[in-house]
mmCIF file of C-alpha atoms and ligand atoms in Angstrom:
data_model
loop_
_atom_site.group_PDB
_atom_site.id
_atom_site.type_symbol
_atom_site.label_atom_id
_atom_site.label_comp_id
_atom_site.label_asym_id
_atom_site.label_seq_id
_atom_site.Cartn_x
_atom_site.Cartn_y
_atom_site.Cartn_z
ATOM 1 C CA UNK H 314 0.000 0.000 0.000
ATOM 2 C CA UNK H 315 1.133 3.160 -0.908
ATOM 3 C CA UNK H 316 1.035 6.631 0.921
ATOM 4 C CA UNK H 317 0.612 10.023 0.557
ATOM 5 C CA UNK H 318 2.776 12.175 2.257
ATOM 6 C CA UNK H 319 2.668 16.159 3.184
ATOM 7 C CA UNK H 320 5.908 17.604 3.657
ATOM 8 C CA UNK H 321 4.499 20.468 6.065
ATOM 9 C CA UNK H 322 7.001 23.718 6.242
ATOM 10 C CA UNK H 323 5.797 26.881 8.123
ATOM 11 C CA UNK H 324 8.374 29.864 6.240
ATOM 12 C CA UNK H 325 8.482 33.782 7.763
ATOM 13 C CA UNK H 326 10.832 35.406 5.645
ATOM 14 C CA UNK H 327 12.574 32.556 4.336
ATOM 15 C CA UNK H 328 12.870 33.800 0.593
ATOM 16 C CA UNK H 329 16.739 33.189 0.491
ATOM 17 C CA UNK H 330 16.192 29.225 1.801
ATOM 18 C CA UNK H 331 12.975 28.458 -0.438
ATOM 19 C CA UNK H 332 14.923 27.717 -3.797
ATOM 20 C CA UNK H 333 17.242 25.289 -1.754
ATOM 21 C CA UNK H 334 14.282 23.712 0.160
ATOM 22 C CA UNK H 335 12.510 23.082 -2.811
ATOM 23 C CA UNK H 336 14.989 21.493 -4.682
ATOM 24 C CA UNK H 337 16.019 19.194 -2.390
ATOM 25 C CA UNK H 338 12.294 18.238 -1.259
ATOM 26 C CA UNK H 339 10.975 17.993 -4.419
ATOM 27 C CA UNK H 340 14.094 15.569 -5.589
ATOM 28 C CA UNK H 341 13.482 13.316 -2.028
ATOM 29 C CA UNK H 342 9.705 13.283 -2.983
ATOM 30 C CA UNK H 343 10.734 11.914 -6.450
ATOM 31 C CA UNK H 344 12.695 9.416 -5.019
ATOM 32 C CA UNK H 345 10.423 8.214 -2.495
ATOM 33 C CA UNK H 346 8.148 8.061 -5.363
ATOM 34 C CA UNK H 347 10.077 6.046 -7.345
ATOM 35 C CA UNK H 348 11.214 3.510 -4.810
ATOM 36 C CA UNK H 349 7.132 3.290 -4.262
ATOM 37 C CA UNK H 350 7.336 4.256 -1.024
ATOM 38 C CA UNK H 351 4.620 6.986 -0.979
ATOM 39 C CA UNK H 352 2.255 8.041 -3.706
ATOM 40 C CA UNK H 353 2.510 10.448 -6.576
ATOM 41 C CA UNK H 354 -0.128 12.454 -5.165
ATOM 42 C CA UNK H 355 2.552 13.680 -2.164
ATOM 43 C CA UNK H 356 2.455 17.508 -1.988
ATOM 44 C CA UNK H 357 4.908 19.306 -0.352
ATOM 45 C CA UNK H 358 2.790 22.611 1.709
ATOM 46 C CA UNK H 359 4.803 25.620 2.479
ATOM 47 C CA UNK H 360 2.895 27.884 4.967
ATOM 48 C CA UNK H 361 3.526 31.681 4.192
ATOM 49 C CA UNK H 362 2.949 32.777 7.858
ATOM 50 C CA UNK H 363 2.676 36.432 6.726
ATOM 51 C CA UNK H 364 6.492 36.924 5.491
ATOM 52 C CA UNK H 365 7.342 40.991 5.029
ATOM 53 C CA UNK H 366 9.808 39.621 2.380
ATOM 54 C CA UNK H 367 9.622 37.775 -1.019
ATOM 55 C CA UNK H 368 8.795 34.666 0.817
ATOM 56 C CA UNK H 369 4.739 34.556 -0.839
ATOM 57 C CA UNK H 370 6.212 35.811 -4.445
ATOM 58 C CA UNK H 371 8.602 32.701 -4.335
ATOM 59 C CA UNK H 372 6.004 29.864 -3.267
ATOM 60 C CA UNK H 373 3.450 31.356 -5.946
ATOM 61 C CA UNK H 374 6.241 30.645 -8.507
ATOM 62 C CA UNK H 375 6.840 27.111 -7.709
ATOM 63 C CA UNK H 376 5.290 24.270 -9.033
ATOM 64 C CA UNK H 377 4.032 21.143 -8.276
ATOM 65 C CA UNK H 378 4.639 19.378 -6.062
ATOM 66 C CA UNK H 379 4.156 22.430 -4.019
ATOM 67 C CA UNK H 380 1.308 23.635 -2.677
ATOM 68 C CA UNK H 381 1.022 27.341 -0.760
ATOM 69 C CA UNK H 382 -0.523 28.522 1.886
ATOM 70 C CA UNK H 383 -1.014 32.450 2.647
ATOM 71 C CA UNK H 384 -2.043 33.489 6.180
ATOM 72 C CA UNK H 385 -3.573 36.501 6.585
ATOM 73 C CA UNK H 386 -0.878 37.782 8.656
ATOM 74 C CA UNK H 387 1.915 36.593 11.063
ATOM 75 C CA UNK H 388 0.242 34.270 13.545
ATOM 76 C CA UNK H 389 4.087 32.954 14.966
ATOM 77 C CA UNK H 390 5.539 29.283 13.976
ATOM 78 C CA UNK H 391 3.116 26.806 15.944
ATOM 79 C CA UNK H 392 -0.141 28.631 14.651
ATOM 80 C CA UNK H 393 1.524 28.372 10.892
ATOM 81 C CA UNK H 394 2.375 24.611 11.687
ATOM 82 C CA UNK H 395 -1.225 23.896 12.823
ATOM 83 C CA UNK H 396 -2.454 25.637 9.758
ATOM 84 C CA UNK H 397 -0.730 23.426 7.645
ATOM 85 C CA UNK H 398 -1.352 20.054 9.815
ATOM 86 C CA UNK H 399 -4.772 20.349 9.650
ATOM 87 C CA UNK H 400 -4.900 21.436 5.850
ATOM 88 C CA UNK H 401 -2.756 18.364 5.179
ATOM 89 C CA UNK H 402 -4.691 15.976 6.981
ATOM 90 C CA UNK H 403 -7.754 16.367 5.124
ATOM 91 C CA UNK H 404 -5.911 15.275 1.801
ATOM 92 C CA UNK H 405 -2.707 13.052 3.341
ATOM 93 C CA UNK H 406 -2.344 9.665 4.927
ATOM 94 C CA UNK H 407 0.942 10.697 6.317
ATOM 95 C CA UNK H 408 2.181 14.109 7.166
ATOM 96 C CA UNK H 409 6.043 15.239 8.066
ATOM 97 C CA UNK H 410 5.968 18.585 9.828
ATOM 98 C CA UNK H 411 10.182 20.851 8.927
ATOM 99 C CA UNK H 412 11.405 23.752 9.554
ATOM 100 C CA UNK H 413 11.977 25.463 5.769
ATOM 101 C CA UNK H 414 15.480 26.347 6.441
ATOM 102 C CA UNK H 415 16.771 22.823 6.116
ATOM 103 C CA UNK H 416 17.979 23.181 9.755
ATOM 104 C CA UNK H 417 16.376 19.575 10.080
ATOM 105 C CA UNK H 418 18.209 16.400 8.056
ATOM 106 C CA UNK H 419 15.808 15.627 4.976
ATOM 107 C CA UNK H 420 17.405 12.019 4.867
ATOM 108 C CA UNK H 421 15.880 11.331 8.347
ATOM 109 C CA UNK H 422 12.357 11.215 6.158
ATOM 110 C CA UNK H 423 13.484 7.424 5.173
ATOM 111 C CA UNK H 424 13.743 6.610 8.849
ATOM 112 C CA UNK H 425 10.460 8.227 9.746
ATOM 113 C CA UNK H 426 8.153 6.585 7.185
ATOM 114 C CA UNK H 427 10.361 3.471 8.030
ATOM 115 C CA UNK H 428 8.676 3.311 11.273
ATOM 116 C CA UNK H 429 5.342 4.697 10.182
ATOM 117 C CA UNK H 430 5.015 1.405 8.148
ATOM 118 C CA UNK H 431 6.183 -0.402 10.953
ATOM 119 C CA UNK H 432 2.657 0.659 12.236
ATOM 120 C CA UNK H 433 3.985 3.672 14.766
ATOM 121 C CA UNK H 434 1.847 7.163 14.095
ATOM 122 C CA UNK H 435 3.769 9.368 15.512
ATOM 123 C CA UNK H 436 7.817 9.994 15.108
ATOM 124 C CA UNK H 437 9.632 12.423 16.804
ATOM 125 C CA UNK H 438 13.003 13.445 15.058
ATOM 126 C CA UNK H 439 15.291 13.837 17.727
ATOM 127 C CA UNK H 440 19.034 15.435 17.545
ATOM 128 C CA UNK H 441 21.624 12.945 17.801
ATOM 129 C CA UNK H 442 24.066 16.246 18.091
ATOM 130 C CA UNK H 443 23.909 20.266 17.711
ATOM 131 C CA UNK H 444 27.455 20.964 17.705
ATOM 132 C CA UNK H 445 26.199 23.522 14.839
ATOM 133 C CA UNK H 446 23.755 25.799 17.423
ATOM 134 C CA UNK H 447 25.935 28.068 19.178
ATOM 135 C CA UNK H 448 27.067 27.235 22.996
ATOM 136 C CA UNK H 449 24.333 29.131 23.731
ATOM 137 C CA UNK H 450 21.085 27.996 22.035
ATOM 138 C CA UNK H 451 22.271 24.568 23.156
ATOM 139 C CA UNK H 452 22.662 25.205 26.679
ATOM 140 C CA UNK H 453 19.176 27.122 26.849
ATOM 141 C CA UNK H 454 17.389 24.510 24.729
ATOM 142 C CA UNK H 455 18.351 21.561 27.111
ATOM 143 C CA UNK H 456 17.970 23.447 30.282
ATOM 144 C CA UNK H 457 14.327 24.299 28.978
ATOM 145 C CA UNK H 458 13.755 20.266 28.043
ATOM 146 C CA UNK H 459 14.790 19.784 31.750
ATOM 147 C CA UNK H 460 12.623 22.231 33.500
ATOM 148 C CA UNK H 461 9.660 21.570 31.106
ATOM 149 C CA UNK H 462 10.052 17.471 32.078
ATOM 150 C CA UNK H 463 10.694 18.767 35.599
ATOM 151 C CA UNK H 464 7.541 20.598 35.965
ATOM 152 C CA UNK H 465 5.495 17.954 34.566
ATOM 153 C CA UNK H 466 4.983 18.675 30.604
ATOM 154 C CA UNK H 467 6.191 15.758 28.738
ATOM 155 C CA UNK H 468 8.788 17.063 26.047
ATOM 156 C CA UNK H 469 10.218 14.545 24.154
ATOM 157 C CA UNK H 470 14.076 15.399 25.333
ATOM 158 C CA UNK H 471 15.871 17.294 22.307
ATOM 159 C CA UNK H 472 12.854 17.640 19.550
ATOM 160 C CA UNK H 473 11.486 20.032 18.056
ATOM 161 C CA UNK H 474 9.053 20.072 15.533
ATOM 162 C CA UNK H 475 10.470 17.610 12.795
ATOM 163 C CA UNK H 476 8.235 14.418 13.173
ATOM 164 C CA UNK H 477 5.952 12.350 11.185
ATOM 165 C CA UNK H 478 2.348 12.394 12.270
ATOM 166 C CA UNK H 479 -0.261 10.009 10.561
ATOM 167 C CA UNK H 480 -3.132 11.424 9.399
ATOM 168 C CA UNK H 481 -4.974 9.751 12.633
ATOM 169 C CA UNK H 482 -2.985 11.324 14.640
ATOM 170 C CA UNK H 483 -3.045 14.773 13.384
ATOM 171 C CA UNK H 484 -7.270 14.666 13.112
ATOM 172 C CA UNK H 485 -6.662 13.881 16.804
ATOM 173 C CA UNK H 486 -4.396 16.667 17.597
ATOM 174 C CA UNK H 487 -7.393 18.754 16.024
ATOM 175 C CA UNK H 488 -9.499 17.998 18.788
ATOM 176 C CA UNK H 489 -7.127 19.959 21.110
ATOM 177 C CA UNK H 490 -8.773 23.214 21.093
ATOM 178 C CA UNK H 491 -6.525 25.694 23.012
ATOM 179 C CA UNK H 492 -5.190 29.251 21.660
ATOM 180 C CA UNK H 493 -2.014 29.252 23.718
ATOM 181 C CA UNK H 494 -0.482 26.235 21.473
ATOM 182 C CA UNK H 495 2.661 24.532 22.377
ATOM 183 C CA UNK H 496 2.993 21.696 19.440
ATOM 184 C CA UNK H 497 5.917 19.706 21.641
ATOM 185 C CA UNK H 498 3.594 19.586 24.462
ATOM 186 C CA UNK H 499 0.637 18.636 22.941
ATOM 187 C CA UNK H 500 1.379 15.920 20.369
ATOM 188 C CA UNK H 501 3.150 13.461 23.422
ATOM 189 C CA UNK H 502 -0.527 14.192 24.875
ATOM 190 C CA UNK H 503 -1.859 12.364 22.025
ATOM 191 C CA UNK H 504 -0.680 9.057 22.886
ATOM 192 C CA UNK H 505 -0.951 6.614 20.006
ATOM 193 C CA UNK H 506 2.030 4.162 19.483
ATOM 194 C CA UNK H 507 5.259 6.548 18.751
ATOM 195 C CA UNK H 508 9.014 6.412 18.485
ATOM 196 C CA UNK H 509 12.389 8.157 17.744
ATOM 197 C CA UNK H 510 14.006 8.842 15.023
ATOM 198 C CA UNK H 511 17.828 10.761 15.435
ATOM 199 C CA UNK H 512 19.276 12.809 12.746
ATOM 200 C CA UNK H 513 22.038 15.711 12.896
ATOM 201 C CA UNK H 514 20.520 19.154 13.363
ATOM 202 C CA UNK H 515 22.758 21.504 10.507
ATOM 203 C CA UNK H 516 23.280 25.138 10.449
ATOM 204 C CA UNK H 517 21.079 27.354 8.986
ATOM 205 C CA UNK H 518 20.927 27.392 5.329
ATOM 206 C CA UNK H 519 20.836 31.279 4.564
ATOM 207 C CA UNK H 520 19.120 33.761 6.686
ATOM 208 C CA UNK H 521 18.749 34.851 10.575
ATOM 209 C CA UNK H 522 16.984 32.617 13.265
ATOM 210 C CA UNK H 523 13.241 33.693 13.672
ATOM 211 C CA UNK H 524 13.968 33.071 17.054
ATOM 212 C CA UNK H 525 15.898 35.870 18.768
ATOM 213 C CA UNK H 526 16.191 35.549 22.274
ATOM 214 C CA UNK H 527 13.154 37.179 23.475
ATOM 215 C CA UNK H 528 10.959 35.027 21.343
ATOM 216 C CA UNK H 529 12.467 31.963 22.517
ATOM 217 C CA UNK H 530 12.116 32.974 26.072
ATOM 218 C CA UNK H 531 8.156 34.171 25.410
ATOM 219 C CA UNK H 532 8.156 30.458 23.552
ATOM 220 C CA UNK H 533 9.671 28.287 27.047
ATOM 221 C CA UNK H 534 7.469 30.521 29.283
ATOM 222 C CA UNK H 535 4.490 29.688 27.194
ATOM 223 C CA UNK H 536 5.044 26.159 26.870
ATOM 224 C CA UNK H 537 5.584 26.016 30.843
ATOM 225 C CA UNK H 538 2.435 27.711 31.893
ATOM 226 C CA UNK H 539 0.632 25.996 28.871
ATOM 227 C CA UNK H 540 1.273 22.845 30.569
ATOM 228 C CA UNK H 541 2.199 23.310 34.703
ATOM 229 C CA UNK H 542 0.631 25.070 37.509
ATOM 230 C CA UNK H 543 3.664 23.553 39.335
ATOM 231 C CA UNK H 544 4.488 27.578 39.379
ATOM 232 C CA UNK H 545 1.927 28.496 41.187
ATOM 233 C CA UNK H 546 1.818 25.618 43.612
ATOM 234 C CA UNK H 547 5.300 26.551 43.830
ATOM 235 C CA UNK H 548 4.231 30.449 44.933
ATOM 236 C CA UNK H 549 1.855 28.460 47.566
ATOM 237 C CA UNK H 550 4.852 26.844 49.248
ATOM 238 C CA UNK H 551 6.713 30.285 49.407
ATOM 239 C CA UNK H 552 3.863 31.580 51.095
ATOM 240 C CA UNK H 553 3.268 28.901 53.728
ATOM 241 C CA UNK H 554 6.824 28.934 54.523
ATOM 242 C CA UNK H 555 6.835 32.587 54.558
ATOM 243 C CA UNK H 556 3.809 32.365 57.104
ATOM 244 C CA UNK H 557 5.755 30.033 59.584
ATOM 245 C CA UNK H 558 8.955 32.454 59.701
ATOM 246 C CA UNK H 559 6.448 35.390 60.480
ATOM 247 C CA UNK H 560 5.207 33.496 63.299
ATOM 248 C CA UNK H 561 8.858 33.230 64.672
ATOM 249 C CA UNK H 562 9.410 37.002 64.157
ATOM 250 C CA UNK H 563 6.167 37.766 65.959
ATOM 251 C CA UNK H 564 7.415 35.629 68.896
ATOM 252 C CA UNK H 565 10.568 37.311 68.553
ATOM 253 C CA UNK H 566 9.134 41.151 68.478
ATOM 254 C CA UNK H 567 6.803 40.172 71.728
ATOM 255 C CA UNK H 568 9.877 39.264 73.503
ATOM 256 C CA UNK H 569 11.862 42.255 72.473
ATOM 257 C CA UNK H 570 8.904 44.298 73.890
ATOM 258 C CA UNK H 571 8.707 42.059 77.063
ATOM 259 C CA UNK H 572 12.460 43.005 77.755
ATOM 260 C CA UNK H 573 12.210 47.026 76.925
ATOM 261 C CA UNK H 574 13.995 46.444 73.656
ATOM 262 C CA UNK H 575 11.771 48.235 71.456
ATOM 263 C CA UNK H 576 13.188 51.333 69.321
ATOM 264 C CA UNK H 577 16.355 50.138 67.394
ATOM 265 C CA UNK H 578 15.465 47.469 64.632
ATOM 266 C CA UNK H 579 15.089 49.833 61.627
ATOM 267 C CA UNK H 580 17.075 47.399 58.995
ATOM 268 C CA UNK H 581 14.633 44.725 59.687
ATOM 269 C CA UNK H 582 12.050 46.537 58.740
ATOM 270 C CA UNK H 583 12.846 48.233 55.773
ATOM 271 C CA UNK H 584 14.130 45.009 54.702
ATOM 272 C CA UNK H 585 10.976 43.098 55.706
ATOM 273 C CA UNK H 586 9.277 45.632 53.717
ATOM 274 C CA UNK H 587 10.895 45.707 50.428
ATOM 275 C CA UNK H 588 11.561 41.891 50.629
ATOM 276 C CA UNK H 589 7.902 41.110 50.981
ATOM 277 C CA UNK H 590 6.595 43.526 48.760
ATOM 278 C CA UNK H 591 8.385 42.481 46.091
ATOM 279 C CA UNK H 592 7.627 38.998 46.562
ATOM 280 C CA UNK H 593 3.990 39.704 46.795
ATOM 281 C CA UNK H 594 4.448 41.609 43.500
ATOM 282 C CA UNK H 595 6.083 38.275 42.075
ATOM 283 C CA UNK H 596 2.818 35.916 43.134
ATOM 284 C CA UNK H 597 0.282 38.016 41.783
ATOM 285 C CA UNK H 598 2.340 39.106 38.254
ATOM 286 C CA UNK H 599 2.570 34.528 38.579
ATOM 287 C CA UNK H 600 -1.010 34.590 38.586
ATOM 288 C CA UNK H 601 -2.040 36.920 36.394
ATOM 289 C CA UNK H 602 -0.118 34.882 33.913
ATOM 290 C CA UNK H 603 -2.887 32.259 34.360
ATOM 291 C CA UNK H 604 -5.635 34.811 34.561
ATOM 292 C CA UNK H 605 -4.343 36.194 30.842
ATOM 293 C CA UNK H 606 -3.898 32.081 29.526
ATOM 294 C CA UNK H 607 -7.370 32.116 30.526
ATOM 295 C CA UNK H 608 -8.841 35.193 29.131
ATOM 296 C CA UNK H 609 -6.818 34.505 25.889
ATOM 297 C CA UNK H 610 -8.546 30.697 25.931
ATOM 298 C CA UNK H 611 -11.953 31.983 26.710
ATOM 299 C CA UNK H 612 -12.193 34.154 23.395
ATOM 300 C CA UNK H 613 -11.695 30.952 21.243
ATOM 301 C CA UNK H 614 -10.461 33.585 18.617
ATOM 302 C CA UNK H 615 -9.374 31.421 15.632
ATOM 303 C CA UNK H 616 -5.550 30.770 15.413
ATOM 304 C CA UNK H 617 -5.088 31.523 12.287
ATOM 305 C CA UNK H 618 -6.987 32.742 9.042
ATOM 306 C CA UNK H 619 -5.875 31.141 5.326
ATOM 307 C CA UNK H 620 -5.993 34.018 3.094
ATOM 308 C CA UNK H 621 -5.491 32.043 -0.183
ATOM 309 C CA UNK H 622 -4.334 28.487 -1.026
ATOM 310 C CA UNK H 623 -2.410 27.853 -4.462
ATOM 311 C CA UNK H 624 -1.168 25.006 -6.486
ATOM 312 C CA UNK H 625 -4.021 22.579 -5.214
HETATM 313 N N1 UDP U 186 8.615 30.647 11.533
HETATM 314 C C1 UDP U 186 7.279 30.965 11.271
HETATM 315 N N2 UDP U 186 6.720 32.058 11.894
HETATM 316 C C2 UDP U 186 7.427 32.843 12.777
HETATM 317 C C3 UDP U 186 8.776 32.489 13.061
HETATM 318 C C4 UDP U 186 9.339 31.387 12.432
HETATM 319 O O1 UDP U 186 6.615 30.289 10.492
HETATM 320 O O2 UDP U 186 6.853 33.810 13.287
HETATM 321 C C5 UDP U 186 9.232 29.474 10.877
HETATM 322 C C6 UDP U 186 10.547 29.728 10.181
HETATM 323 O O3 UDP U 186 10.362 30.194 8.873
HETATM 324 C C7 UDP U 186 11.201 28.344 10.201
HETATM 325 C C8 UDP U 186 10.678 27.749 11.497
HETATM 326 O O4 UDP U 186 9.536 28.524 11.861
HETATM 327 O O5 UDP U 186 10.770 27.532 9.129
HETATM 328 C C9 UDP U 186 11.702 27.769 12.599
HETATM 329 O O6 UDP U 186 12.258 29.036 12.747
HETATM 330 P P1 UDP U 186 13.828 29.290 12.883
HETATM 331 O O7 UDP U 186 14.582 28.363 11.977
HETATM 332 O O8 UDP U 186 14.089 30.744 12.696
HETATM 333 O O9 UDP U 186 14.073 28.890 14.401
HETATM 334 P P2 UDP U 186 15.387 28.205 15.026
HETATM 335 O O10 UDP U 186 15.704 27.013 14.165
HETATM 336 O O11 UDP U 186 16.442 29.240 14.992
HETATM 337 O O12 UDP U 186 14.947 27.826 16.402
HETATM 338 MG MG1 MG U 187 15.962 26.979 12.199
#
């Protein structure tokens, strides 16, 4: 039995990778096609996620296999990627989700539908190395796998958003309603019978990371409140434990007073002050983090809005 396969690449500003991209997709769908591994009907979909460059021009001017996808605006990588899953999932069997800057090994596609026929529906491509990322990003990125496992989201350690999803499992994914969407969080939620798959993660093929620091920060604090109120419990504990050493001070003040001790003492206070003010200020900023997930889930606005669709 033969599959069809959507190649699924969310691009924002990517015009100088596209060419590259293309070319080497289109040549791995032709051999896949060949070796009659998947069907002829494979697409690959390119998601324009609102791109202030070239980026729409170039996918207009491709042909097939490619398919485009224009969102009304930029709606930031995971609303692009679920644009494109659940376009692809009405017309694919088997979908493979990339970034479009051919950060992510293209060979590692063998190995995933590999294991897809071995009957697994979801495979997560995992980095065997990232000697390319800087010291930096790779330091960050594992620390955040740690703390996101620590505080109780499953993250599959070291992916990202290169896997294989069948088309079961994507139409399940769809049922996951929520605005604030954090794909590496989610699709573990899914279940379903799923493995790993490692490839090398390269450089960069042309072009700056759409991830500068502050978005990747924004990104780990949304996946961690998208998925833990271990934060908050965490606030709870501060406060009980702040509560016991206020009972010792008390103690400590009435004795003071007992023994005629009253007047000097003005360090402690100013300290106690500022100390729990800001602390307080920490909790309820903490909570109104939660508050605003909430208010942002209770809208239901739509996550994204297709402008046009071309080379169907
Ligand atoms: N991307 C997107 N919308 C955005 C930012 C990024 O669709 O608002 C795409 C981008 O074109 C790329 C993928 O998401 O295909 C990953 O981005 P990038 O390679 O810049 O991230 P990094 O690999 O540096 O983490
Ligand atoms: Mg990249």
């Amino acid at each position: 039995m033969k599959n069809n396969l959507y190649i699924v690449v969310p691009c924002y500003n990517e015009e100088e990778c596209l060419d590259e991209t293309t070319k080497r997709l289109t040549k791995k769908l032709d051999n896949l096609i060949k070796g009659g591994i998947i069907d002829k009907k494979s697409r690959i979909v390119y998601i324009d996620d609102g791109s202030k460059d070239k980026t729409w021009e170039k996918i207009e001017s491709f042909k097939s296999p490619v398919i485009g996808i224009k969102l009304s605006r930029n709606r930031g990588h995971q609303n692009a990627l679920l644009a494109g899953l659940t376009y692809a999932k009405d017309h694919a069997d088997v979908i493979i989700s990339m970034d479009a800057d051919l950060q992510d090994d293209i060979d590692a596609i063998d190995k995933m539908l590999e294991k897809y026929h071995k009957g697994y529906e979801i495979v997560y491509g995992v980095r065997s190395e990232r000697k390319k990322d800087s010291a930096f990003k790779r330091n960050t990125a594992l620390a955040f796998y740690k703390l996101m496992n620590k505080l109780g989201a499953e993250v599959v350690y070291n992916s990202a958003d290169y896997r294989l999803m069948s088309k079961r499992a994507v139409e399940e994914l769809s049922n996951f309603e929520e605005v604030n969407l954090f794909l590496r969080g989610l699709v573990p939620l899914i279940g379903l019978k799923s493995t790993t798959v490692e490839y090398p993660r390269a450089e960069r093929f042309a072009g700056e990371s759409k991830y500068p620091l502050k978005k990747m920060i924004k990104f780990a604090w949304d996946g961690i409140t998208s998925f833990s109120i271990k934060p908050i419990r965490m606030i709870l504990w501060l406060g009980v434990i702040i509560f016991i050493i206020s009972l010792l001070i008390t103690l400590y003040s009435l004795i003071m007073k007992l023994v005629g001790n009253t007047v000097s003492g003005w360090t402690f206070i100013i300290c106690s002050i500022w100390i729990l003010g800001g602390l307080q200020m920490i909790s309820l900023g903490l909570v109104g983090e939660y508050i605003g997930k909430i208010y942002a889930e209770s809208k239901k606005r739509p996550r994204f809005i297709i402008e046009k669709i071309v080379g169907e």
